[in-house]
Every structure is written in C-alpha cells, then in structure tokens.
mmCIF file of C-alpha atoms in Angstrom:
data_model
loop_
_atom_site.group_PDB
_atom_site.id
_atom_site.type_symbol
_atom_site.label_atom_id
_atom_site.label_comp_id
_atom_site.label_asym_id
_atom_site.label_seq_id
_atom_site.Cartn_x
_atom_site.Cartn_y
_atom_site.Cartn_z
ATOM 1 C CA UNK A 240 0.009 -0.069 -0.106
ATOM 2 C CA UNK A 241 1.521 3.368 -1.009
ATOM 3 C CA UNK A 242 1.485 6.431 1.216
ATOM 4 C CA UNK A 243 -1.172 8.289 -0.482
ATOM 5 C CA UNK A 244 -3.429 5.038 -0.143
ATOM 6 C CA UNK A 245 -2.739 4.989 3.556
ATOM 7 C CA UNK A 246 -3.534 8.545 4.091
ATOM 8 C CA UNK A 247 -6.754 8.033 2.136
ATOM 9 C CA UNK A 248 -7.668 5.172 4.303
ATOM 10 C CA UNK A 249 -6.929 6.868 7.494
ATOM 11 C CA UNK A 250 -8.966 10.028 6.236
ATOM 12 C CA UNK A 251 -11.936 7.830 5.342
ATOM 13 C CA UNK A 252 -11.902 6.003 8.526
ATOM 14 C CA UNK A 253 -11.774 9.293 10.406
ATOM 15 C CA UNK A 254 -14.841 10.627 8.609
ATOM 16 C CA UNK A 255 -16.656 7.495 9.129
ATOM 17 C CA UNK A 256 -15.927 7.429 12.819
ATOM 18 C CA UNK A 257 -16.954 11.066 13.096
ATOM 19 C CA UNK A 258 -20.135 10.327 11.256
ATOM 20 C CA UNK A 259 -20.941 7.436 13.470
ATOM 21 C CA UNK A 260 -20.440 9.376 16.653
ATOM 22 C CA UNK A 261 -22.574 12.207 15.084
ATOM 23 C CA UNK A 262 -25.421 9.450 14.404
ATOM 24 C CA UNK A 263 -25.086 7.874 18.120
ATOM 25 C CA UNK A 264 -25.338 11.334 19.571
ATOM 26 C CA UNK A 265 -28.467 12.297 17.524
ATOM 27 C CA UNK A 266 -29.957 8.834 18.494
ATOM 28 C CA UNK A 267 -29.223 9.281 22.083
ATOM 29 C CA UNK A 268 -30.829 12.766 22.215
ATOM 30 C CA UNK A 269 -33.720 11.285 20.431
ATOM 31 C CA UNK A 270 -33.956 8.382 22.910
ATOM 32 C CA UNK A 271 -33.887 10.781 25.935
ATOM 33 C CA UNK A 272 -35.916 13.688 24.743
ATOM 34 C CA UNK A 273 -39.624 14.263 25.289
ATOM 35 C CA UNK A 274 -41.882 12.176 23.012
ATOM 36 C CA UNK A 275 -44.806 13.166 20.811
ATOM 37 C CA UNK A 276 -47.539 12.212 23.206
ATOM 38 C CA UNK A 277 -49.809 15.341 23.690
ATOM 39 C CA UNK A 278 -51.826 13.737 26.429
ATOM 40 C CA UNK A 279 -51.452 10.817 28.782
ATOM 41 C CA UNK A 280 -52.791 7.428 27.084
ATOM 42 C CA UNK A 281 -53.236 3.980 28.178
ATOM 43 C CA UNK A 282 -51.672 1.092 25.985
ATOM 44 C CA UNK A 283 -51.964 -2.601 26.704
ATOM 45 C CA UNK A 284 -48.662 -4.441 26.239
ATOM 46 C CA UNK A 285 -49.711 -8.278 25.531
ATOM 47 C CA UNK A 286 -48.011 -11.169 27.188
ATOM 48 C CA UNK A 287 -45.533 -12.724 24.737
ATOM 49 C CA UNK A 288 -45.078 -9.429 22.687
ATOM 50 C CA UNK A 289 -41.692 -9.139 21.060
ATOM 51 C CA UNK A 290 -39.626 -5.764 21.439
ATOM 52 C CA UNK A 291 -40.337 -5.125 17.943
ATOM 53 C CA UNK A 292 -44.123 -5.670 18.366
ATOM 54 C CA UNK A 293 -44.109 -3.445 21.562
ATOM 55 C CA UNK A 294 -42.205 -0.646 19.681
ATOM 56 C CA UNK A 295 -44.631 -0.854 16.853
ATOM 57 C CA UNK A 296 -47.624 -0.669 19.176
ATOM 58 C CA UNK A 297 -46.277 2.269 20.978
ATOM 59 C CA UNK A 298 -45.467 4.300 17.745
ATOM 60 C CA UNK A 299 -49.041 3.253 16.420
ATOM 61 C CA UNK A 300 -50.579 4.689 19.709
ATOM 62 C CA UNK A 301 -48.343 7.928 19.327
ATOM 63 C CA UNK A 302 -46.206 7.188 22.575
ATOM 64 C CA UNK A 303 -42.930 7.167 20.582
ATOM 65 C CA UNK A 304 -42.022 8.554 17.499
ATOM 66 C CA UNK A 305 -39.342 6.210 16.061
ATOM 67 C CA UNK A 306 -39.566 2.503 16.960
ATOM 68 C CA UNK A 307 -35.865 1.765 15.923
ATOM 69 C CA UNK A 308 -34.623 4.566 18.364
ATOM 70 C CA UNK A 309 -36.742 2.834 21.159
ATOM 71 C CA UNK A 310 -35.349 -0.614 20.316
ATOM 72 C CA UNK A 311 -31.765 0.524 19.894
ATOM 73 C CA UNK A 312 -31.908 2.399 23.211
ATOM 74 C CA UNK A 313 -33.161 -0.722 25.206
ATOM 75 C CA UNK A 314 -30.574 -2.865 23.570
ATOM 76 C CA UNK A 315 -27.912 -0.542 24.469
ATOM 77 C CA UNK A 316 -29.063 -0.126 28.009
ATOM 78 C CA UNK A 317 -29.580 -3.939 28.420
ATOM 79 C CA UNK A 318 -33.323 -3.722 29.069
ATOM 80 C CA UNK A 319 -34.708 -5.253 25.930
ATOM 81 C CA UNK A 320 -35.452 -8.458 27.508
ATOM 82 C CA UNK A 321 -37.017 -7.081 30.733
ATOM 83 C CA UNK A 322 -40.267 -5.571 29.339
ATOM 84 C CA UNK A 323 -43.292 -6.649 31.177
ATOM 85 C CA UNK A 324 -46.894 -7.135 29.758
ATOM 86 C CA UNK A 325 -49.661 -5.168 31.357
ATOM 87 C CA UNK A 326 -51.843 -2.047 31.040
ATOM 88 C CA UNK A 327 -49.850 1.109 31.174
ATOM 89 C CA UNK A 328 -50.502 4.742 31.534
ATOM 90 C CA UNK A 329 -47.893 6.981 29.590
ATOM 91 C CA UNK A 330 -47.847 10.591 30.626
ATOM 92 C CA UNK A 331 -47.659 13.351 27.954
ATOM 93 C CA UNK A 332 -44.363 13.981 26.194
ATOM 94 C CA UNK A 333 -42.749 10.900 28.009
ATOM 95 C CA UNK A 334 -39.419 10.116 26.491
ATOM 96 C CA UNK A 335 -38.545 6.806 24.895
ATOM 97 C CA UNK A 336 -36.096 6.137 27.583
ATOM 98 C CA UNK A 337 -38.798 6.641 30.288
ATOM 99 C CA UNK A 338 -41.137 4.435 28.417
ATOM 100 C CA UNK A 339 -38.595 1.555 28.587
ATOM 101 C CA UNK A 340 -38.014 2.221 32.293
ATOM 102 C CA UNK A 341 -41.767 1.926 32.870
ATOM 103 C CA UNK A 342 -42.164 -1.190 30.935
ATOM 104 C CA UNK A 343 -39.276 -2.711 32.734
ATOM 105 C CA UNK A 344 -40.538 -1.979 36.291
#
C-alpha cells in the first residue's frame, strides 16, 4: 500500500468515525428527549409480545415517534428483554427512555 493510499484510508476511517459518533449522539438525544404524546394515554402490552411488536404498538399509539430509536436504546441499556406485559398509562411527552423504564418496572 502506498503512502497516499494509507492517508486516504486513514482519512476515510476518521470521517466514518466522526459520522458514526454524530449519528449515535443524535440517536441518544432522540431517546432521552420528550416524546410526541400530547396527553396521557393507556396502552396494553400483550403477554409474549416481542420488542419489535411493542415498539410498533407504541408508535401506532403515538407514545414514541421512532420505533428503531426505542429498540436501539433498550438494547444498548440492556433492558430489551426486561419488558413486562400489562396495562400502562403513559404521561404526555414521556421520553422513549422513560417508556422503557416504565415497561421494565
């Protein structure tokens, strides 16, 4: 590998690393920011529901805006497998992170 090729590889790696950090920062901010729910709402989480199914239901109910942010946040925090079935009341503007905490409690 020539000197120029190595510089290009290092430059590309640096750009990709910065881009990845920016995306992760945006995702974390979205995960911890207030959600779209305008007023409190009750949602039932069925027994045996998958994380994807729960995220889809919460998005359809207007509790969260982006299911993939919710799922990724739970995975990163190690709570993806701790969600419990039940009837939950979600407060207005609850963050996706707080939703996960409530579902895991």
